[in-house]
PDB file of C-alpha atoms in Angstrom:
ATOM      1  CA  MET A   1     -11.391   9.549  44.222  1.00 90.00           C
ATOM      2  CA  ARG A   2     -10.484   7.710  40.435  1.00 92.00           C
ATOM      3  CA  PRO A   3     -12.332  10.169  37.833  1.00 93.00           C
ATOM      4  CA  SER A   4     -15.275   8.744  36.537  1.00 91.00           C
ATOM      5  CA  GLU A   5     -16.008   7.867  32.800  1.00 93.00           C
ATOM      6  CA  PRO A   6     -17.211  11.717  32.695  1.00 91.00           C
ATOM      7  CA  ASP A   7     -14.140  12.661  34.696  1.00 93.00           C
ATOM      8  CA  GLN A   8     -11.912  11.156  32.114  1.00 96.00           C
ATOM      9  CA  GLN A   9     -13.746  12.678  29.483  1.00 96.00           C
ATOM     10  CA  VAL A  10     -13.212  16.419  30.727  1.00 97.00           C
ATOM     11  CA  ILE A  11     -10.075  15.695  31.915  1.00 97.00           C
ATOM     12  CA  ALA A  12      -9.077  14.207  27.938  1.00 97.00           C
ATOM     13  CA  ALA A  13     -11.106  17.376  26.619  1.00 98.00           C
ATOM     14  CA  ALA A  14      -9.228  19.254  28.025  1.00 98.00           C
ATOM     15  CA  GLU A  15      -5.693  18.006  27.369  1.00 97.00           C
ATOM     16  CA  ALA A  16      -6.883  17.479  23.895  1.00 97.00           C
ATOM     17  CA  ARG A  17      -7.127  21.061  23.426  1.00 97.00           C
ATOM     18  CA  ALA A  18      -4.095  22.250  24.871  1.00 97.00           C
ATOM     19  CA  ARG A  19      -2.641  20.204  22.050  1.00 96.00           C
ATOM     20  CA  THR A  20      -3.878  22.355  19.982  1.00 95.00           C
ATOM     21  CA  LEU A  21      -2.495  25.903  20.934  1.00 95.00           C
ATOM     22  CA  GLY A  22       0.468  25.602  19.425  1.00 88.00           C
ATOM     23  CA  GLU A  23       3.481  28.279  20.214  1.00 87.00           C
ATOM     24  CA  ASN A  24       0.930  31.305  21.585  1.00 89.00           C
ATOM     25  CA  ALA A  25       2.436  33.029  23.932  1.00 90.00           C
ATOM     26  CA  ASN A  26      -1.865  33.797  25.233  1.00 92.00           C
ATOM     27  CA  HIS A  27      -3.331  31.196  24.720  1.00 95.00           C
ATOM     28  CA  THR A  28      -0.745  28.574  27.039  1.00 95.00           C
ATOM     29  CA  VAL A  29      -3.429  26.635  28.811  1.00 97.00           C
ATOM     30  CA  ALA A  30      -7.388  24.886  27.955  1.00 98.00           C
ATOM     31  CA  ALA A  31     -10.076  24.122  30.356  1.00 98.00           C
ATOM     32  CA  ALA A  32     -13.056  21.617  30.330  1.00 98.00           C
ATOM     33  CA  VAL A  33     -15.918  21.615  32.325  1.00 98.00           C
ATOM     34  CA  ILE A  34     -18.253  18.994  31.982  1.00 98.00           C
ATOM     35  CA  ASP A  35     -22.209  19.309  32.587  1.00 97.00           C
ATOM     36  CA  ILE A  36     -25.704  17.526  34.022  1.00 96.00           C
ATOM     37  CA  ASP A  37     -26.644  16.811  30.959  1.00 96.00           C
ATOM     38  CA  GLY A  38     -22.855  15.632  29.414  1.00 96.00           C
ATOM     39  CA  ARG A  39     -22.038  17.983  27.275  1.00 97.00           C
ATOM     40  CA  VAL A  40     -18.221  19.269  27.188  1.00 98.00           C
ATOM     41  CA  HIS A  41     -17.471  22.948  27.050  1.00 98.00           C
ATOM     42  CA  GLU A  42     -13.818  23.717  26.351  1.00 98.00           C
ATOM     43  CA  ALA A  43     -11.696  27.242  26.661  1.00 98.00           C
ATOM     44  CA  VAL A  44      -8.327  28.387  26.410  1.00 98.00           C
ATOM     45  CA  ASN A  45      -6.952  30.810  28.897  1.00 97.00           C
ATOM     46  CA  VAL A  46      -6.041  34.644  28.104  1.00 95.00           C
ATOM     47  CA  PHE A  47      -3.320  35.605  28.727  1.00 91.00           C
ATOM     48  CA  HIS A  48      -1.910  39.635  29.474  1.00 88.00           C
ATOM     49  CA  PHE A  49       0.190  41.158  31.600  1.00 87.00           C
ATOM     50  CA  THR A  50      -3.120  42.838  33.839  1.00 87.00           C
ATOM     51  CA  GLY A  51      -3.766  39.349  34.290  1.00 84.00           C
ATOM     52  CA  GLY A  52      -6.314  37.707  31.869  1.00 87.00           C
ATOM     53  CA  PRO A  53      -8.519  35.355  32.742  1.00 95.00           C
ATOM     54  CA  CYS A  54      -7.434  31.615  33.338  1.00 96.00           C
ATOM     55  CA  ALA A  55      -8.662  28.985  30.947  1.00 98.00           C
ATOM     56  CA  GLU A  56     -10.650  27.891  34.473  1.00 98.00           C
ATOM     57  CA  LEU A  57     -12.925  30.526  34.250  1.00 97.00           C
ATOM     58  CA  VAL A  58     -13.100  31.583  30.056  1.00 98.00           C
ATOM     59  CA  ALA A  59     -14.889  27.967  30.520  1.00 98.00           C
ATOM     60  CA  LEU A  60     -17.158  28.718  33.433  1.00 98.00           C
ATOM     61  CA  GLY A  61     -18.349  31.349  31.197  1.00 98.00           C
ATOM     62  CA  VAL A  62     -17.956  29.802  27.658  1.00 98.00           C
ATOM     63  CA  ALA A  63     -21.203  27.076  29.909  1.00 98.00           C
ATOM     64  CA  ALA A  64     -22.932  29.244  31.456  1.00 98.00           C
ATOM     65  CA  THR A  65     -23.530  31.276  27.437  1.00 98.00           C
ATOM     66  CA  ALA A  66     -24.593  27.545  26.364  1.00 98.00           C
ATOM     67  CA  GLY A  67     -26.857  27.163  29.417  1.00 97.00           C
ATOM     68  CA  ALA A  68     -25.155  24.869  31.327  1.00 97.00           C
ATOM     69  CA  PRO A  69     -27.616  24.082  34.300  1.00 91.00           C
ATOM     70  CA  ARG A  70     -25.125  22.595  36.907  1.00 95.00           C
ATOM     71  CA  LEU A  71     -21.184  22.177  35.814  1.00 98.00           C
ATOM     72  CA  LEU A  72     -19.586  18.000  37.613  1.00 97.00           C
ATOM     73  CA  ALA A  73     -16.209  18.169  36.885  1.00 98.00           C
ATOM     74  CA  ILE A  74     -13.859  20.494  35.523  1.00 98.00           C
ATOM     75  CA  ALA A  75     -10.031  19.716  34.287  1.00 98.00           C
ATOM     76  CA  ALA A  76      -6.998  22.402  32.856  1.00 98.00           C
ATOM     77  CA  ALA A  77      -3.337  20.893  30.534  1.00 98.00           C
ATOM     78  CA  GLY A  78      -0.944  23.119  30.106  1.00 97.00           C
ATOM     79  CA  ASP A  79       0.470  23.829  26.756  1.00 96.00           C
ATOM     80  CA  GLY A  80       3.877  22.120  25.343  1.00 94.00           C
ATOM     81  CA  GLY A  81       3.008  18.820  26.960  1.00 94.00           C
ATOM     82  CA  ARG A  82       2.877  19.477  30.582  1.00 95.00           C
ATOM     83  CA  GLY A  83      -0.383  18.152  30.725  1.00 96.00           C
ATOM     84  CA  LEU A  84      -2.903  18.082  33.794  1.00 98.00           C
ATOM     85  CA  ILE A  85      -2.910  21.182  36.489  1.00 98.00           C
ATOM     86  CA  PRO A  86      -3.724  22.276  39.316  1.00 97.00           C
ATOM     87  CA  PRO A  87      -6.135  25.429  39.618  1.00 97.00           C
ATOM     88  CA  CYS A  88      -4.642  28.174  40.775  1.00 95.00           C
ATOM     89  CA  GLY A  89      -6.393  30.009  44.140  1.00 93.00           C
ATOM     90  CA  ARG A  90      -8.492  32.334  42.384  1.00 94.00           C
ATOM     91  CA  CYS A  91     -10.031  29.847  40.387  1.00 96.00           C
ATOM     92  CA  ARG A  92     -10.262  27.144  43.587  1.00 96.00           C
ATOM     93  CA  GLN A  93     -12.018  30.254  44.897  1.00 95.00           C
ATOM     94  CA  VAL A  94     -14.317  31.103  41.955  1.00 96.00           C
ATOM     95  CA  LEU A  95     -15.504  27.379  41.796  1.00 97.00           C
ATOM     96  CA  LEU A  96     -15.862  27.272  44.999  1.00 96.00           C
ATOM     97  CA  ASP A  97     -18.217  30.324  44.967  1.00 95.00           C
ATOM     98  CA  GLN A  98     -20.151  29.838  42.160  1.00 95.00           C
ATOM     99  CA  HIS A  99     -19.851  26.084  42.010  1.00 96.00           C
ATOM    100  CA  PRO A 100     -19.265  24.642  45.407  1.00 95.00           C
ATOM    101  CA  ASP A 101     -20.854  20.934  44.308  1.00 96.00           C
ATOM    102  CA  ILE A 102     -17.782  20.541  41.287  1.00 98.00           C
ATOM    103  CA  LEU A 103     -15.239  17.618  41.161  1.00 98.00           C
ATOM    104  CA  VAL A 104     -11.730  19.050  40.177  1.00 98.00           C
ATOM    105  CA  ALA A 105      -9.106  16.767  38.587  1.00 98.00           C
ATOM    106  CA  ILE A 106      -5.669  17.228  40.051  1.00 97.00           C
ATOM    107  CA  PRO A 107      -2.571  15.220  38.338  1.00 97.00           C
ATOM    108  CA  THR A 108      -0.482  13.125  41.280  1.00 97.00           C
ATOM    109  CA  ALA A 109       2.115  10.659  40.324  1.00 96.00           C
ATOM    110  CA  ASP A 110      -0.306   7.851  40.523  1.00 96.00           C
ATOM    111  CA  GLY A 111      -2.167   9.164  38.076  1.00 96.00           C
ATOM    112  CA  PRO A 112      -5.290  11.526  38.397  1.00 97.00           C
ATOM    113  CA  VAL A 113      -7.372  12.116  40.907  1.00 98.00           C
ATOM    114  CA  MET A 114     -10.625  14.048  41.379  1.00 98.00           C
ATOM    115  CA  ARG A 115     -11.504  16.037  44.372  1.00 98.00           C
ATOM    116  CA  PRO A 116     -14.341  18.493  46.120  1.00 97.00           C
ATOM    117  CA  VAL A 117     -13.357  22.310  45.957  1.00 97.00           C
ATOM    118  CA  GLY A 118     -13.949  22.794  49.165  1.00 95.00           C
ATOM    119  CA  ASP A 119     -10.743  19.906  49.716  1.00 96.00           C
ATOM    120  CA  LEU A 120      -8.589  22.292  47.424  1.00 95.00           C
ATOM    121  CA  LEU A 121      -9.169  25.555  49.942  1.00 89.00           C
ATOM    122  CA  PRO A 122      -9.707  24.203  53.380  1.00 86.00           C
ATOM    123  CA  ASP A 123     -10.614  27.668  55.875  1.00 84.00           C
ATOM    124  CA  ALA A 124     -11.713  29.046  52.283  1.00 81.00           C
ATOM    125  CA  TYR A 125     -13.898  32.635  52.398  1.00 80.00           C
ATOM    126  CA  PHE A 126     -16.896  32.550  52.164  1.00 75.00           C
ATOM    127  CA  ARG A 127     -18.595  35.978  50.952  1.00 74.00           C
TER     128      ARG A 127
END
């Protein structure tokens, strides 16, 4: 599905934050989530060779810290002009477990689309 206005807002926020990352190898991806109240929460990854958290997971923590009641959509963007990027498998699983109704921004040749997280992880493990 094509992004709605709130979806476009979260995509724009992730892309804008990614453009600010510069040359810091520890922060290469930005993410943004929008909650049911229309608040956008932004975050960046914390790269570390031991497996630091992805930007999407940091964004979930930022939203939780702000008391976000329910998250509607999430987007991630890479530094260096990479633009919108899809979430990794670990992030897909966490999103499905914690926010099973969230929409995820996915880049396509025709522009961004929004997909339910469950569609990104068919035959997912459920704990």
